[in-house]
Amino acid sequence: MTSSHDLKPQVKDLPRRKFIKNSTILTTGFALGFQIPFTTSAKDIETLEVNAWVVVEPDDTCIIRIARVEMGQGTLTGLAQLVAEELDCDWKKVKTERVSSNANLSRKNIWGDMLTVGSFGLRFSQDYVRRGGATARAVLLQAAANEWQVPVSELTVSDGIIRHSISGKTTSYGKVAQAATKLTPPDPKTIQLKNPSDWKIVGKPVKRLDTKDKLDGSKVYAVDVQLPGMLNAIYISAPVFGTKINSFDSSDAFKMAGVKKIIQINNEAFAVIADTWWHAKVASEKVKVTWDESNLGLTSDSVIHAYLQNGLTSNEGVYVFRNEGNVENDLSKAVKKVEATYSAPFLAHATMEPMNCVAKVSSDMAEIWVPTQDPQGAQLAMSKTLGLPLEQCKVNRYDPGGGFGRRGRVSDYVISAVEIAKQMPGVPIKMIWTREEDMTHGQYRPITQAKLSAALDEKNQLTSLKIRISGQSIYAWRNPSADMTGYKDDFQLQGLFGDPNSDQQLCYKAPNVKVEWAMRNTHVPVGTWRGVNVPQNSFYVEAFIEEIAKAAKADSYEFRKSLTHHPKQLATLNLAAAKAGWGTKLPKGVFRGISQFMSYGTHSAAVVELSVDKLGQVKVHRVVLVVDCGYAVNPGQIEAQVEGSIVYGLSAAMWGECTIERGRVKQKNFDTYRVLRLAEMPKVETHIHSTGNKIWGGIGEPTIAVVAPAVVNAIYAATGKPVRDLPIKNNRLV
């Protein structure tokens, strides 16, 4: 067997996207065009609209173009609110239109980055989309001022109705839209955005714009796409990541009903193309294939765990991320020393809609119909796989039936689909992964372990905190040719930063702090899972802080309060304790746990109430979660995101794990990859808290960080036993 120290990632990710040239036109009705700092001049566009973000129709309907991806998190509605607020249009007349990556390409990337991961959606778009709305508003007002021959300063607008109070004249956006197309828009950088105190749409819990078709069943997902002459395909990968086909016999399978073609793909997988997906599925089971498993690398959980444990004690392959004071010296003379080791497993994304893509490929054109978090990445994947220019690769984007990071930067399922479709030129082929294929060939949350040490003085004050995390690097997996000299990978240490300007700060202060990373890569592909590295890092820190508090004979909340150095984080923690009634009497057998964390520019804190029965079964009764994400664009969406993160976080904390046996992922479906059930959902109380110094924090991912640690800390209170290894189901609690 290959030495685990010699193992390197075996899958290459697509290189960083380049935003490319060309200029043609995409316009329906009246479009208000807008330049953002990283675009070429609007004058370079052959036929110029006034602004790219807003379309105004004669009946005053305002169509707001959305570049980011909606996958259930409310991004579409939130971005529309931001544009509509600065536009001053009638919200009841707002519609949305999704921008295609092809349109963005042809317009020289005028809509910017379309990738939607890491709580990017509103957070990193808010400034330029608001300026898009404000620029459109300025142009429309100028058109009205020109028509009436009055200074634009004398005009006001509300709900898309422009007024000149001196003359009493009024008009609407729809009536001046045509005239506005002839005007040159002002430089967006010079536009004065509204003061938040004047917001009328932003900050309000308006109804989401993406739910009606979901409720009435009319919504079409990519998995539902039907095209004339379409065939169906199933894709079967090697059971062990990175292994190759050894022998292949499809003769029996090819004789089965409906089968059109059976192909090998790069000696790493095979596909069956048939009239129906079921025909393809049944035929795939008749293919006689063996795989070269002579070198399985890290073959099982026991080997992988030993490899990671080595990273907790070895000086080899260790990167020192923070080193403040003299931790080692202080720990050696500590009055009281606390030490614990924790672990978190591989996790699958487990989206409701498995990976799928419809592809149609010819010699000079390719087209896909796909659910993706990264339309531009999907387009680039097509281009590189087929050797076609980007402009000859068309992406029809569909809202994903769940993303959680799986449909982000890695477009492996797009590559699979176009590899299959190019075997039958001109024929649209729908490729759908089985649930089993989806679960066993994902891009998993990295497995990690952590060793934490703390020193307390004679007054039970924390004087040193040392954290070493050992595990797999997402960056190294995606960029196997990258220079990883020094094993540096700050990304794996999210939430542990010491920089006061960072949006991922460690909440706690101590005179001596040391944070280390030991890179230990395996053969299992890893990627961005909701929250990325924050959920496991927060579990390690918050579970350990609980153990330190117990050693110091201090109250869990009061101990955290004494160590929390960030004012906004402290205010969030205090409010969570207050809203949960920390310190008040609970029903017999019910116990509380508390946790806090900062990530993606957002401050979160949670209190969980739960009970543990005589069989060790955990029931979570109540979760109180306080979040300060700065500007709350849509409070209703924030509450929904918090509730969703609790579902996802509880599922992972209680049962989630992907284990490895003979190089394979064992969990193949929801019977072995358990998720929270409806009857198990606790009561959730969400409190949105903003404390001055406004920020634009994320909301889709940061609140998941406080779920698992609050639960394990409550279990510690209930049983007197710390939970140091996730998932909780593997721990003997009684």
mmCIF file with all atom_site columns, C-alpha atoms in Angstrom, residues 520-593:
data_model
loop_
_atom_site.group_PDB
_atom_site.id
_atom_site.type_symbol
_atom_site.label_atom_id
_atom_site.label_alt_id
_atom_site.label_comp_id
_atom_site.label_asym_id
_atom_site.label_entity_id
_atom_site.label_seq_id
_atom_site.pdbx_PDB_ins_code
_atom_site.Cartn_x
_atom_site.Cartn_y
_atom_site.Cartn_z
_atom_site.occupancy
_atom_site.B_iso_or_equiv
_atom_site.pdbx_formal_charge
_atom_site.auth_seq_id
_atom_site.auth_comp_id
_atom_site.auth_asym_id
_atom_site.auth_atom_id
_atom_site.pdbx_PDB_model_num
ATOM 1  C CA . ARG A 1 520 ? -3.126  15.466 5.685  1.00 0.00 ? 520 ARG A CA 1
ATOM 2  C CA . ASN A 1 521 ? -4.729  14.796 2.300  1.00 0.00 ? 521 ASN A CA 1
ATOM 3  C CA . THR A 1 522 ? -6.523  11.578 1.379  1.00 0.00 ? 522 THR A CA 1
ATOM 4  C CA . HIS A 1 523 ? -7.797  10.008 -1.854 1.00 0.00 ? 523 HIS A CA 1
ATOM 5  C CA . VAL A 1 524 ? -11.350 11.258 -1.139 1.00 0.00 ? 524 VAL A CA 1
ATOM 6  C CA . PRO A 1 525 ? -12.376 14.371 -3.134 1.00 0.00 ? 525 PRO A CA 1
ATOM 7  C CA . VAL A 1 526 ? -13.326 17.311 -0.946 1.00 0.00 ? 526 VAL A CA 1
ATOM 8  C CA . GLY A 1 527 ? -15.139 20.558 -1.562 1.00 0.00 ? 527 GLY A CA 1
ATOM 9  C CA . THR A 1 528 ? -17.205 23.337 -0.083 1.00 0.00 ? 528 THR A CA 1
ATOM 10 C CA . TRP A 1 529 ? -20.039 22.107 2.135  1.00 0.00 ? 529 TRP A CA 1
ATOM 11 C CA . ARG A 1 530 ? -22.440 24.649 3.626  1.00 0.00 ? 530 ARG A CA 1
ATOM 12 C CA . GLY A 1 531 ? -20.305 26.864 5.859  1.00 0.00 ? 531 GLY A CA 1
ATOM 13 C CA . VAL A 1 532 ? -17.172 25.220 4.402  1.00 0.00 ? 532 VAL A CA 1
ATOM 14 C CA . ASN A 1 533 ? -14.684 24.874 7.303  1.00 0.00 ? 533 ASN A CA 1
ATOM 15 C CA . VAL A 1 534 ? -16.610 26.960 9.807  1.00 0.00 ? 534 VAL A CA 1
ATOM 16 C CA . PRO A 1 535 ? -18.995 24.290 11.196 1.00 0.00 ? 535 PRO A CA 1
ATOM 17 C CA . GLN A 1 536 ? -16.242 21.888 12.231 1.00 0.00 ? 536 GLN A CA 1
ATOM 18 C CA . ASN A 1 537 ? -13.939 24.635 13.521 1.00 0.00 ? 537 ASN A CA 1
ATOM 19 C CA . SER A 1 538 ? -16.728 26.126 15.614 1.00 0.00 ? 538 SER A CA 1
ATOM 20 C CA . PHE A 1 539 ? -17.507 22.681 17.036 1.00 0.00 ? 539 PHE A CA 1
ATOM 21 C CA . TYR A 1 540 ? -13.898 22.265 18.123 1.00 0.00 ? 540 TYR A CA 1
ATOM 22 C CA . VAL A 1 541 ? -13.583 25.691 19.702 1.00 0.00 ? 541 VAL A CA 1
ATOM 23 C CA . GLU A 1 542 ? -16.971 25.893 21.384 1.00 0.00 ? 542 GLU A CA 1
ATOM 24 C CA . ALA A 1 543 ? -16.942 22.341 22.735 1.00 0.00 ? 543 ALA A CA 1
ATOM 25 C CA . PHE A 1 544 ? -13.480 22.993 24.166 1.00 0.00 ? 544 PHE A CA 1
ATOM 26 C CA . ILE A 1 545 ? -14.455 26.339 25.689 1.00 0.00 ? 545 ILE A CA 1
ATOM 27 C CA . GLU A 1 546 ? -17.215 24.414 27.472 1.00 0.00 ? 546 GLU A CA 1
ATOM 28 C CA . GLU A 1 547 ? -14.645 22.009 28.886 1.00 0.00 ? 547 GLU A CA 1
ATOM 29 C CA . ILE A 1 548 ? -12.441 24.890 30.014 1.00 0.00 ? 548 ILE A CA 1
ATOM 30 C CA . ALA A 1 549 ? -15.433 26.529 31.701 1.00 0.00 ? 549 ALA A CA 1
ATOM 31 C CA . LYS A 1 550 ? -16.144 23.291 33.587 1.00 0.00 ? 550 LYS A CA 1
ATOM 32 C CA . ALA A 1 551 ? -12.494 23.064 34.648 1.00 0.00 ? 551 ALA A CA 1
ATOM 33 C CA . ALA A 1 552 ? -12.675 26.682 35.841 1.00 0.00 ? 552 ALA A CA 1
ATOM 34 C CA . LYS A 1 553 ? -15.918 25.900 37.700 1.00 0.00 ? 553 LYS A CA 1
ATOM 35 C CA . ALA A 1 554 ? -17.542 28.756 35.794 1.00 0.00 ? 554 ALA A CA 1
ATOM 36 C CA . ASP A 1 555 ? -20.952 29.226 34.227 1.00 0.00 ? 555 ASP A CA 1
ATOM 37 C CA . SER A 1 556 ? -20.890 28.458 30.487 1.00 0.00 ? 556 SER A CA 1
ATOM 38 C CA . TYR A 1 557 ? -22.324 31.809 29.467 1.00 0.00 ? 557 TYR A CA 1
ATOM 39 C CA . GLU A 1 558 ? -20.424 33.938 31.996 1.00 0.00 ? 558 GLU A CA 1
ATOM 40 C CA . PHE A 1 559 ? -17.119 32.308 31.071 1.00 0.00 ? 559 PHE A CA 1
ATOM 41 C CA . ARG A 1 560 ? -17.658 33.048 27.387 1.00 0.00 ? 560 ARG A CA 1
ATOM 42 C CA . LYS A 1 561 ? -18.734 36.556 28.225 1.00 0.00 ? 561 LYS A CA 1
ATOM 43 C CA . SER A 1 562 ? -15.485 37.207 30.124 1.00 0.00 ? 562 SER A CA 1
ATOM 44 C CA . LEU A 1 563 ? -13.357 36.121 27.157 1.00 0.00 ? 563 LEU A CA 1
ATOM 45 C CA . THR A 1 564 ? -15.279 37.662 24.248 1.00 0.00 ? 564 THR A CA 1
ATOM 46 C CA . HIS A 1 565 ? -13.378 40.667 22.930 1.00 0.00 ? 565 HIS A CA 1
ATOM 47 C CA . HIS A 1 566 ? -15.503 41.796 19.986 1.00 0.00 ? 566 HIS A CA 1
ATOM 48 C CA . PRO A 1 567 ? -18.311 44.213 21.048 1.00 0.00 ? 567 PRO A CA 1
ATOM 49 C CA . LYS A 1 568 ? -20.768 43.077 18.366 1.00 0.00 ? 568 LYS A CA 1
ATOM 50 C CA . GLN A 1 569 ? -20.132 39.437 19.169 1.00 0.00 ? 569 GLN A CA 1
ATOM 51 C CA . LEU A 1 570 ? -20.536 40.091 22.882 1.00 0.00 ? 570 LEU A CA 1
ATOM 52 C CA . ALA A 1 571 ? -23.840 41.864 22.287 1.00 0.00 ? 571 ALA A CA 1
ATOM 53 C CA . THR A 1 572 ? -25.020 38.890 20.223 1.00 0.00 ? 572 THR A CA 1
ATOM 54 C CA . LEU A 1 573 ? -24.016 36.436 22.945 1.00 0.00 ? 573 LEU A CA 1
ATOM 55 C CA . ASN A 1 574 ? -25.720 38.506 25.644 1.00 0.00 ? 574 ASN A CA 1
ATOM 56 C CA . LEU A 1 575 ? -28.953 38.727 23.700 1.00 0.00 ? 575 LEU A CA 1
ATOM 57 C CA . ALA A 1 576 ? -29.016 34.987 23.034 1.00 0.00 ? 576 ALA A CA 1
ATOM 58 C CA . ALA A 1 577 ? -28.628 34.279 26.742 1.00 0.00 ? 577 ALA A CA 1
ATOM 59 C CA . ALA A 1 578 ? -31.327 36.811 27.614 1.00 0.00 ? 578 ALA A CA 1
ATOM 60 C CA . LYS A 1 579 ? -33.836 35.613 25.020 1.00 0.00 ? 579 LYS A CA 1
ATOM 61 C CA . ALA A 1 580 ? -33.315 31.992 26.042 1.00 0.00 ? 580 ALA A CA 1
ATOM 62 C CA . GLY A 1 581 ? -33.723 32.822 29.725 1.00 0.00 ? 581 GLY A CA 1
ATOM 63 C CA . TRP A 1 582 ? -30.254 31.600 30.624 1.00 0.00 ? 582 TRP A CA 1
ATOM 64 C CA . GLY A 1 583 ? -30.104 30.760 34.314 1.00 0.00 ? 583 GLY A CA 1
ATOM 65 C CA . THR A 1 584 ? -33.865 30.334 34.707 1.00 0.00 ? 584 THR A CA 1
ATOM 66 C CA . LYS A 1 585 ? -35.388 27.039 35.804 1.00 0.00 ? 585 LYS A CA 1
ATOM 67 C CA . LEU A 1 586 ? -36.053 24.396 33.172 1.00 0.00 ? 586 LEU A CA 1
ATOM 68 C CA . PRO A 1 587 ? -38.456 21.451 33.222 1.00 0.00 ? 587 PRO A CA 1
ATOM 69 C CA . LYS A 1 588 ? -37.052 18.326 34.844 1.00 0.00 ? 588 LYS A CA 1
ATOM 70 C CA . GLY A 1 589 ? -34.688 16.493 32.510 1.00 0.00 ? 589 GLY A CA 1
ATOM 71 C CA . VAL A 1 590 ? -34.173 19.452 30.152 1.00 0.00 ? 590 VAL A CA 1
ATOM 72 C CA . PHE A 1 591 ? -30.749 21.094 29.878 1.00 0.00 ? 591 PHE A CA 1
ATOM 73 C CA . ARG A 1 592 ? -29.249 24.076 28.075 1.00 0.00 ? 592 ARG A CA 1
ATOM 74 C CA . GLY A 1 593 ? -26.146 24.517 25.963 1.00 0.00 ? 593 GLY A CA 1
#
